[in-house]
CSV table of C-alpha atoms in Angstrom, one decimal:
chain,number,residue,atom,x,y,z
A,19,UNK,CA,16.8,84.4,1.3
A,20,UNK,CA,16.0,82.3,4.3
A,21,UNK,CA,19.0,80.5,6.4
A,22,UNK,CA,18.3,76.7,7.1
A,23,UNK,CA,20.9,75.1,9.3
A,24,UNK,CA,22.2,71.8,9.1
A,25,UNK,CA,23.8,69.1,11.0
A,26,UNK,CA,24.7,66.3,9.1
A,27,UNK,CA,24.3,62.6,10.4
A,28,UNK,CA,27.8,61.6,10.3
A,29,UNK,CA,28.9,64.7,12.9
A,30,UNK,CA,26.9,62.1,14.9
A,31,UNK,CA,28.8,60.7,17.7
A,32,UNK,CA,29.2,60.3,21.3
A,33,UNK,CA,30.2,64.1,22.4
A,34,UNK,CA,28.0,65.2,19.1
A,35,UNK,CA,24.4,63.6,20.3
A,36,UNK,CA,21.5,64.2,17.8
A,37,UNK,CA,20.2,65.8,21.5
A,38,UNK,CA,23.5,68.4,21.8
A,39,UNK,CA,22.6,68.9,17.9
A,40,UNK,CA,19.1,69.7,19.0
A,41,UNK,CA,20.5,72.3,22.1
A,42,UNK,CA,23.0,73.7,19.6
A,43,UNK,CA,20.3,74.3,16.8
A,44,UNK,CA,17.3,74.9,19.1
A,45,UNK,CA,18.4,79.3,19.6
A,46,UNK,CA,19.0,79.8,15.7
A,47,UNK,CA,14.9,79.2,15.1
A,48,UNK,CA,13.4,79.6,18.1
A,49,UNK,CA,10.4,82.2,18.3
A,50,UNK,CA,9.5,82.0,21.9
A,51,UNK,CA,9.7,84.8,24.6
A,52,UNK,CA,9.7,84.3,28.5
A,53,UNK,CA,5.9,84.0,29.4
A,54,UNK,CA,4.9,82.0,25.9
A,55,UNK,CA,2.3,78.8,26.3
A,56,UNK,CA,4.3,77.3,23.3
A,57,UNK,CA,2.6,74.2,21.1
A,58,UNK,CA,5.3,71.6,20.3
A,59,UNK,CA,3.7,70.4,17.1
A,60,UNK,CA,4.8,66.5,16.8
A,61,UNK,CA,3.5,63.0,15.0
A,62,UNK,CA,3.7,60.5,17.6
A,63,UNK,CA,3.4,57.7,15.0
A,64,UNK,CA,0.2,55.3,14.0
A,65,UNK,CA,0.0,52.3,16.1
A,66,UNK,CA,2.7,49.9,14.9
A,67,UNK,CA,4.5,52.3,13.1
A,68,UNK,CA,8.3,52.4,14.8
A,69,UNK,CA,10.6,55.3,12.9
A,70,UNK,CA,8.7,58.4,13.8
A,71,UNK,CA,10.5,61.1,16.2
A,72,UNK,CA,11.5,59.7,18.9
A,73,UNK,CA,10.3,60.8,22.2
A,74,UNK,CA,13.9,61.8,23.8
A,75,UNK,CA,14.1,64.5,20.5
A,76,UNK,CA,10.5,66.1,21.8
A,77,UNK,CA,12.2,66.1,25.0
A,78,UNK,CA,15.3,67.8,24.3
A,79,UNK,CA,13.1,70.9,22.5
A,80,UNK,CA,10.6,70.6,26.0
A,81,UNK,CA,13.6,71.6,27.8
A,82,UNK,CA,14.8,74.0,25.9
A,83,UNK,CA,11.7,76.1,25.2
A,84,UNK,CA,11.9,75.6,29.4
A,85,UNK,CA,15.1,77.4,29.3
A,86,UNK,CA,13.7,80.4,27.5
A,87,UNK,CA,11.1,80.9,30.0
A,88,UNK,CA,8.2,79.1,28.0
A,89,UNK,CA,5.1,77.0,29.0
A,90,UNK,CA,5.4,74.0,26.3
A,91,UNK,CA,2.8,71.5,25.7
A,92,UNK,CA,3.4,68.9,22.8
A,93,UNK,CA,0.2,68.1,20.4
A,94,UNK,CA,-1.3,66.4,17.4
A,95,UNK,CA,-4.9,66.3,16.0
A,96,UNK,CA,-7.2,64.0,15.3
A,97,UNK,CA,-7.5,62.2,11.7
A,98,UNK,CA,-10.2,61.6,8.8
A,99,UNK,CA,-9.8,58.0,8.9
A,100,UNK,CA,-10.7,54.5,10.7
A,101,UNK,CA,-7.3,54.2,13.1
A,102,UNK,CA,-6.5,54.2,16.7
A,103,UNK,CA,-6.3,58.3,15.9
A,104,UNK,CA,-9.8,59.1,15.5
A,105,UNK,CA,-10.8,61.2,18.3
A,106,UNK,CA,-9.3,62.9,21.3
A,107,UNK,CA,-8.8,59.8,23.2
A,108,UNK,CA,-7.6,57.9,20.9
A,109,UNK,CA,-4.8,60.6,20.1
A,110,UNK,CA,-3.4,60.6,23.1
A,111,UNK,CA,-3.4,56.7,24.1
A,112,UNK,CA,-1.5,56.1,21.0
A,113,UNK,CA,1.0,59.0,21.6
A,114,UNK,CA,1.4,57.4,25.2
A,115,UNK,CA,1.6,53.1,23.5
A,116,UNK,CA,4.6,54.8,20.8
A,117,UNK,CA,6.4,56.7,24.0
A,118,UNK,CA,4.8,60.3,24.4
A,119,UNK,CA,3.6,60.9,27.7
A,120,UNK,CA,4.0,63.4,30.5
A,121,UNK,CA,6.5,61.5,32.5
A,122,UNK,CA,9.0,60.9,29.1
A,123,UNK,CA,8.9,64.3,27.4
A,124,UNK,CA,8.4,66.9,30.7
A,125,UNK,CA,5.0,68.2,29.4
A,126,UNK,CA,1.8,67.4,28.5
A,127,UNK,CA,0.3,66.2,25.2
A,128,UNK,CA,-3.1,67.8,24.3
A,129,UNK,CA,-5.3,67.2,21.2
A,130,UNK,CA,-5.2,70.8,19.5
A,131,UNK,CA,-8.5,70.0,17.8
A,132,UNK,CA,-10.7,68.7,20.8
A,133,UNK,CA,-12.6,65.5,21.5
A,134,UNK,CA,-14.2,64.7,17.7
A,135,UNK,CA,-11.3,66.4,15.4
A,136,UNK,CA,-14.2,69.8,15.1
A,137,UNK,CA,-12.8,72.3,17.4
A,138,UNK,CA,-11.1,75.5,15.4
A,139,UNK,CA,-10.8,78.9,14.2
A,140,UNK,CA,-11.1,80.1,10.8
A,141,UNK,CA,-8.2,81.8,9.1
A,142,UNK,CA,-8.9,83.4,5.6
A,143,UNK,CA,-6.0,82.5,3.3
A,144,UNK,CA,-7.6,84.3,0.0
A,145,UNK,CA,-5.7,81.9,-1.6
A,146,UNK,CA,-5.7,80.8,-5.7
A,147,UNK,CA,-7.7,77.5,-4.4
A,148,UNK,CA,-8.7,78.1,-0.7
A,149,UNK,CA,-10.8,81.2,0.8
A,150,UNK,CA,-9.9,80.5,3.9
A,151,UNK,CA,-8.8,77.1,6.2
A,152,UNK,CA,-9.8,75.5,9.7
A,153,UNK,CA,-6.6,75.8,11.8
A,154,UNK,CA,-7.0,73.4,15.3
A,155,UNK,CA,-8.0,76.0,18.0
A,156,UNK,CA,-5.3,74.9,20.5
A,157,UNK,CA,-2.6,75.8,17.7
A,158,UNK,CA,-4.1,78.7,16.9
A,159,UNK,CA,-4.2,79.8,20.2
A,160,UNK,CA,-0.7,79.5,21.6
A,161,UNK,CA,1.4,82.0,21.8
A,162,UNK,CA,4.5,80.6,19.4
A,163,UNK,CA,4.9,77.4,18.3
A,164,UNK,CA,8.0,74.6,17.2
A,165,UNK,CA,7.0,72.3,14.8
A,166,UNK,CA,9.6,68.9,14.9
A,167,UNK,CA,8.9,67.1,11.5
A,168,UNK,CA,10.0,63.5,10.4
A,169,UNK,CA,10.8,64.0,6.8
A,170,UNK,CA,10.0,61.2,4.7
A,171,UNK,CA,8.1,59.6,1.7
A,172,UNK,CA,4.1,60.0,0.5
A,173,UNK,CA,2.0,58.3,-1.5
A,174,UNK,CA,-0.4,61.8,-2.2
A,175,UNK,CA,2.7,64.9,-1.3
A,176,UNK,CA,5.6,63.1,-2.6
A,177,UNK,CA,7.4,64.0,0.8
A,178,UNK,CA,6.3,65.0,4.4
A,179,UNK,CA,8.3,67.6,6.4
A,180,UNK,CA,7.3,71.1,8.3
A,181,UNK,CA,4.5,71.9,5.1
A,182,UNK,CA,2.5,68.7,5.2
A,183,UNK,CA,2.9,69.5,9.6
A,184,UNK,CA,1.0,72.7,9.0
A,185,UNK,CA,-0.6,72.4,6.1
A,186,UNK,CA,-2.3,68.9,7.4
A,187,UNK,CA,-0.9,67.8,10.4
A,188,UNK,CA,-2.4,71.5,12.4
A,189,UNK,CA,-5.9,71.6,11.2
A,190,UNK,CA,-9.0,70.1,12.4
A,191,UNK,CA,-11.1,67.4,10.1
A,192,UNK,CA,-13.0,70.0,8.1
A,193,UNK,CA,-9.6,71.5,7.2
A,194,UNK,CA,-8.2,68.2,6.4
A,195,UNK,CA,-11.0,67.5,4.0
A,196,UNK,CA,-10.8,70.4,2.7
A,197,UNK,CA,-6.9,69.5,1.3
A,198,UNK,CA,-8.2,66.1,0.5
A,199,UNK,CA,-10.8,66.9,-1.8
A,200,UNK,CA,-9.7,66.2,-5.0
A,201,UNK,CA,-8.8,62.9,-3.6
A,202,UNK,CA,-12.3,61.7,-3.2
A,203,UNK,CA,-11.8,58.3,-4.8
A,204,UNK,CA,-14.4,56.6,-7.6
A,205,UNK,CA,-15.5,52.9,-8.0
A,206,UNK,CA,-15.0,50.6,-10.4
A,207,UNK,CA,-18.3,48.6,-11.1
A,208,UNK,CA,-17.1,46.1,-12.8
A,209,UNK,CA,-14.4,45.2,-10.5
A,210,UNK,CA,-16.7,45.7,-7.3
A,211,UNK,CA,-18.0,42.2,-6.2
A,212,UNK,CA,-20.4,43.9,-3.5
A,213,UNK,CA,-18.2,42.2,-0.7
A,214,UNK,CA,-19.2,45.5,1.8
A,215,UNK,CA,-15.3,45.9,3.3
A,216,UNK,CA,-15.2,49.1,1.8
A,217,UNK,CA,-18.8,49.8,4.0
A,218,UNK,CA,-17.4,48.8,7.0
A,219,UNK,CA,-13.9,50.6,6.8
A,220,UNK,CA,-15.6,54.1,6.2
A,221,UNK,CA,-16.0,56.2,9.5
A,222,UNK,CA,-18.4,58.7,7.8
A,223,UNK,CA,-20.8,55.8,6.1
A,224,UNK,CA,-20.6,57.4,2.5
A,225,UNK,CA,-20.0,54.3,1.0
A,226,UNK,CA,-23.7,52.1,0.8
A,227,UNK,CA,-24.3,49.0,-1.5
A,228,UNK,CA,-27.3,48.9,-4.2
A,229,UNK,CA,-27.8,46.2,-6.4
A,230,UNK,CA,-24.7,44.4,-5.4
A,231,UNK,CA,-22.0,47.4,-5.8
A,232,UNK,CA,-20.3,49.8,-3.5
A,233,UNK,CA,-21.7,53.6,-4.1
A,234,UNK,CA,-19.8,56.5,-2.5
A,235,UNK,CA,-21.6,59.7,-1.5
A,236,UNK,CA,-19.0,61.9,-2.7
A,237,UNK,CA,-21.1,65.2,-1.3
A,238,UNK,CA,-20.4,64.0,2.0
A,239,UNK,CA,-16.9,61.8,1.4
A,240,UNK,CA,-13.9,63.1,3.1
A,241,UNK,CA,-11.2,62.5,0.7
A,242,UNK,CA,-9.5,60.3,2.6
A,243,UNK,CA,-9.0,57.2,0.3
A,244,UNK,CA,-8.4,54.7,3.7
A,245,UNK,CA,-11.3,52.8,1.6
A,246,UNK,CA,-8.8,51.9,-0.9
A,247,UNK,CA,-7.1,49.9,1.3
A,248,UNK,CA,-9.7,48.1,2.6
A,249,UNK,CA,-10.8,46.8,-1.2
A,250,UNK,CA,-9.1,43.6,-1.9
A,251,UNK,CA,-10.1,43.8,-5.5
A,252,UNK,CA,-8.8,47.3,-6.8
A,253,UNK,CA,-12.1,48.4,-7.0
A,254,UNK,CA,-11.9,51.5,-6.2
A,255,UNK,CA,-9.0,54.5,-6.7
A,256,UNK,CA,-8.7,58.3,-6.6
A,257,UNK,CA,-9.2,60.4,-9.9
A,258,UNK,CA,-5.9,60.4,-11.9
A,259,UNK,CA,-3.7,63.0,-11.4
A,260,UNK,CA,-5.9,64.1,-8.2
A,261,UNK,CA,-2.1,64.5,-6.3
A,262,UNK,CA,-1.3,68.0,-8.4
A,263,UNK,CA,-4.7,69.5,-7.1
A,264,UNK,CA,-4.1,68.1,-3.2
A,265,UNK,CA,-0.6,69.3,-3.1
A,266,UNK,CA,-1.4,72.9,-4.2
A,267,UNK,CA,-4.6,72.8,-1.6
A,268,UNK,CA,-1.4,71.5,0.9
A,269,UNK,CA,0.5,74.5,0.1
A,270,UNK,CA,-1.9,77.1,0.5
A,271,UNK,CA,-3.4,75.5,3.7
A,272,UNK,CA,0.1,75.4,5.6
A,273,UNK,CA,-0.6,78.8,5.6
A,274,UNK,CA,-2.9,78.5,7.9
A,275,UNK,CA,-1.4,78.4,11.4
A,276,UNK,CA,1.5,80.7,9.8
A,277,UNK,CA,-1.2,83.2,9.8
A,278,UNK,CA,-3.0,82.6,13.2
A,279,UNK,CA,0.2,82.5,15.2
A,280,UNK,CA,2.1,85.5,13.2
A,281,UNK,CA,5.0,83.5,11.9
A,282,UNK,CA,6.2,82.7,15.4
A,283,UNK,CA,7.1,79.3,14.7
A,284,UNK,CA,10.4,77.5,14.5
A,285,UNK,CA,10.8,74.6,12.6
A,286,UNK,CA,13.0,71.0,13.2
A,287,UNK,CA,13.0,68.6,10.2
A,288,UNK,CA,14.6,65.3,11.3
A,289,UNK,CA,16.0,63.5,8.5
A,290,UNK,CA,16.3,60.1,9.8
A,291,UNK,CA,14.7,56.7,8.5
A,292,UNK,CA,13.4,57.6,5.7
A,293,UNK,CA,10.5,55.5,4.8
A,294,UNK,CA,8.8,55.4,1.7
A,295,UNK,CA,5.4,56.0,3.7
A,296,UNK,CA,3.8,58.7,6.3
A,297,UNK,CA,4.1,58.2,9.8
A,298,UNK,CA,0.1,58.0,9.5
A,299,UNK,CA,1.2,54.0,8.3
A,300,UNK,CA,0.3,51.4,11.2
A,301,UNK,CA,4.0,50.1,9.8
A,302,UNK,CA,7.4,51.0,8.6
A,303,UNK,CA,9.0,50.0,5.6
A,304,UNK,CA,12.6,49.9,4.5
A,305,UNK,CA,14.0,53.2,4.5
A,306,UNK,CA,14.6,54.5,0.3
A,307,UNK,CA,17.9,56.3,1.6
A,308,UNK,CA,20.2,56.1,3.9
A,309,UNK,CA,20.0,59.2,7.2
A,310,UNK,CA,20.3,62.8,6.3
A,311,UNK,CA,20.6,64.7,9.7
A,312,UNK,CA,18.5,67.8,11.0
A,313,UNK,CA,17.8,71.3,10.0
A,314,UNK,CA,16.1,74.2,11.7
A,315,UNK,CA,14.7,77.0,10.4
A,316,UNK,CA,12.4,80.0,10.8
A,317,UNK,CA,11.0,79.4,7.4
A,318,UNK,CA,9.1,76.8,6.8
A,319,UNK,CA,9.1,76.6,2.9
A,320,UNK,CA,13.4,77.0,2.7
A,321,UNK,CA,13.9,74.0,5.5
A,322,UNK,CA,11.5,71.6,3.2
A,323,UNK,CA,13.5,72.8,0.1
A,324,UNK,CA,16.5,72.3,1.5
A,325,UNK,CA,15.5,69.1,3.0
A,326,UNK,CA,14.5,67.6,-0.8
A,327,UNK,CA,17.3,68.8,-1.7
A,328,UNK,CA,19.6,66.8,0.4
A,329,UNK,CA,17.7,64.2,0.3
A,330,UNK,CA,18.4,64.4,-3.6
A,331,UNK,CA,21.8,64.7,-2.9
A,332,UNK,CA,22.2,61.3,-0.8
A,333,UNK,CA,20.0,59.1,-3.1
A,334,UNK,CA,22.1,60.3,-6.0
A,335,UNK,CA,25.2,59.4,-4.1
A,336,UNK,CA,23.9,56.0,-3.5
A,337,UNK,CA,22.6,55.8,-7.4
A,338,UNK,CA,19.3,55.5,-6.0
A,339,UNK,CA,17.2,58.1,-7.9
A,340,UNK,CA,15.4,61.0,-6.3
A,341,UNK,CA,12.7,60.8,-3.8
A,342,UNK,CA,10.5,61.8,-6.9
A,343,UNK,CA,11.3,58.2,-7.8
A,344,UNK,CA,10.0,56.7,-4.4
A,345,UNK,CA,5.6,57.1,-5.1
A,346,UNK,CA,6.4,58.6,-9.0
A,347,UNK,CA,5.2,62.1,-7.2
A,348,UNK,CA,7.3,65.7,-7.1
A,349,UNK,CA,7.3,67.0,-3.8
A,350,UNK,CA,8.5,70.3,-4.8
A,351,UNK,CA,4.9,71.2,-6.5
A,352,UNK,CA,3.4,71.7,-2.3
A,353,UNK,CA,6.8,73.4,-1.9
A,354,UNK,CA,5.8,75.9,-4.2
A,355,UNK,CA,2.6,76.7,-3.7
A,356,UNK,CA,3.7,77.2,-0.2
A,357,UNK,CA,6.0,80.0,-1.5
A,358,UNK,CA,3.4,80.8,-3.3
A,359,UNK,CA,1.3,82.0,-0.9
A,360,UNK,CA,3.6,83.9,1.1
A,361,UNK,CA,4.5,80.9,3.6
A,362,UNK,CA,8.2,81.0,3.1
A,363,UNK,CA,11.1,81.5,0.9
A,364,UNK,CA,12.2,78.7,-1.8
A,365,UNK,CA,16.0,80.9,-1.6
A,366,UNK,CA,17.9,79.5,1.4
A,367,UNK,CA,21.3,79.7,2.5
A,368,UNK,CA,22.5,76.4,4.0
A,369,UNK,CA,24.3,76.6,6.8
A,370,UNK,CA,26.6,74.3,9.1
C-alpha cells in the first residue's frame, strides 16, 4: 500500500498557492540527499501548445531540491516525429519559446538523450513483452530524480501522468520505438490518391510512392503515426486494437529509469487543464473536466491510479463520463502492467 498525497484545487487560494502546495508536498516524496545532481523530469509543451506545467511549478521543485542540498537540472528528450522537438536544439529552443529557461526556473535545461534523440544506456527489464529498454543516458545517470507530470488525455494511453513520463517521456528514440511498435500504421490503397504529404511529413523516409500509392517500410517505420495526420484522405491508420499492445509495452518500459536510478524518484502529477490531447499537440483543446489538484508520491503506479481515479470522480460529478470516455481508450490497462512489472503499487492510501 503506497501513500499518494493530495491537495485538492479548491484549497486553492491566496495564502494556499499551488507553489506553497508544491513546498508543503515537495518533503513527503522527495528522494534526494545533500550532494545529488538531481534530473527534474518535465514536458515543456509542443510549440503552440499553452496548458502544459507552467514554468513557476518547475521552479518551486528547483528550489526545493536546492534546499535539500541538491544540484537540479530540468530535462526532456527528443521525439520520433517531424516537430520543433526533433533533436537537441530543437528541445531546448522550444522549452525556452513556452517559458523554460535558466533565468525563469534557477537551473538549466539539458536534453537527457543528446544531440539526435540516440544517446543511452540499456536497462534489462525481462519483461512479458520487453527484454530490456533504452533509458536517456542523462536520466540514467543522475543521482535521483523528480518527475512533475501534467495529467491529461491520449489518443494511444488513454491518459498521461508519471508512467507515460517514464515509460516514454525518459527514453531515447530507439526506446520510444520500441513502445510504439505495434502502432506502425498500414495504408489504405484505395483511398491513397498518391498526393506524397505523407512522403514529405516522415522524418525517417519509410514512406516512398510506386505506381501512384504511398508504401511504408514498416522494417524500418518508427511507430509514430505523425503520418496520419498529414493524410487529408484517411488513407492511412494504425492496426485496430494496436493501443492494448502499446500500453502494455508503456508499462513495462516505465520501468526503465525506475531501475537505472534505484527507485529514487519522486513523483508530482499536476491535475490542471485537462485536455483531451498530450502536451506533444502543437495546440490545446477544451479541457474534458474541470481541475483536479496535485499529488505526490514515491510510487509511481499508486499516484497515476489515484489520479484516474479522481479524475473519475470529478467527471462523474459533472455527469460527464469517465476519462475512458474522452479517446474510447482505458488508461488503467498501462497502469497495470506497470504494477505488473514491479514499477509500483495499484493499493494507495490517499492522503490530504
Amino acid at each position: 500500500m503506497s501513500e499518494v498525497y493530495f491537495t485538492p484545487a479548491e484549497e486553492i487560494g491566496p495564502e494556499n498557492t499551488q507553489v506553497d502546495q508544491i513546498v508543503a508536498l515537495f518533503p513527503k516524496m522527495s528522494p534526494v540527499r545533500k550532494g545529488d545532481i538531481v534530473a527534474i523530469k518535465i514536458h515543456p509543451g509542443e510549440y503552440g501548445n499553452t496548458t502544459y506545467v507552467r514554468p513557476i511549478i518547475v521552479k518551486t521543485v528547483v528550489d526545493m531540491v536546492k534546499a535539500a542540498g541538491g544540484i537540479p537540472f530540468v530535462t526532456d528528450t527528443t521525439v520520433l516525429y517531424r516537430s520543433r522537438r526533433f533533436n537537441a536544439v530543437e528541445v531546448i529552443e522550444t522549452a525556452a519559446a513556452n517559458g523554460f529557461t535558466h533565468a525563469s526556473m534557477g537551473a538549466p535545461i539539458i536534453c537527457a538523450d543528446g544531440l539526435h534523440g540516440d544517446d543511452s544506456v540499456t536497462v534489462e527489464l525481462g519483461g512479458e513483452r520487453l527484454k530490456d529498454i533504452t533509458v536517456a543516458s542523462v536520466i540514467a545517470a543522475a543521482d535521483s530524480m523528480i518527475v512533475i507530470s501534467h495529467c491529461k488525455g491520449h489518443p494511444a494511453s488513454g491518459f498521461g501522468g508519471a508512467i507515460k513520463n517514464l515509460g516514454m517521456g525518459c527514453l531515447d528514440k530507439a526506446g520510444k520505438a520500441k513502445v510504439h511498435a505495434p502502432g506502425i500504421p498500414e495504408v489504405d490503397a484505395e483511398k491513397c490518391v498518391g498526393c506524397g504529404a505523407c512522403v514529405k511529413y516522415c522524418p525517417w523516409d519509410v514512406i516512398n510512392l510506386e505506381s501512384g500509392k504511398a508504401i511504408i517500410d514498416k522494417s524500418k517505420c518508427k511507430g509514430e503515426t505523425a503520418c496520419m495526420t498529414a493524410c487529408k484522405y484517411a488513407a492511412i491508420a494504425s492496426p485496430a486494437g494496436y493501443f492494448k499492445p502499446l500500453q502494455e509495452l508503456l508499462g513495462e518500459a516505465s520501468m526503465g529509469p525506475v531501475k537505472a536510478l534505484g527507485s529514487r524518484i519522486g513523483y508530482i502529477n499536476w491535475i490542471f487543464d485537462l485536455t483531451p490531447g498530450c502536451d506533444c499537440f502543437n495546440f490545446s483543446a477544451p479541457v474534458f473536466a474541470g481541475d483536479v489538484g496535485i499529488l505526490a508520491s514515491k510510487d509511481p503506479v499508486a499516484i497515476d491510479k489515484a489520479s484516474i481515479d479522481l479524475i473519475n470522480k470529478k467527471m462523474h460529478n459533472e455527469n460527464s463520463g469517465t476519462i475512458d470516455d474522452v479517446w474510447g481508450v482505458d488508461p488503467v490497462i498501462h497502469v497495470d502492467h506497470a504494477a505488473k512489472i514491479g514499477a509500483g503499487s495499484l493499493k494507495y492510501t490517499l492522503m490530504q
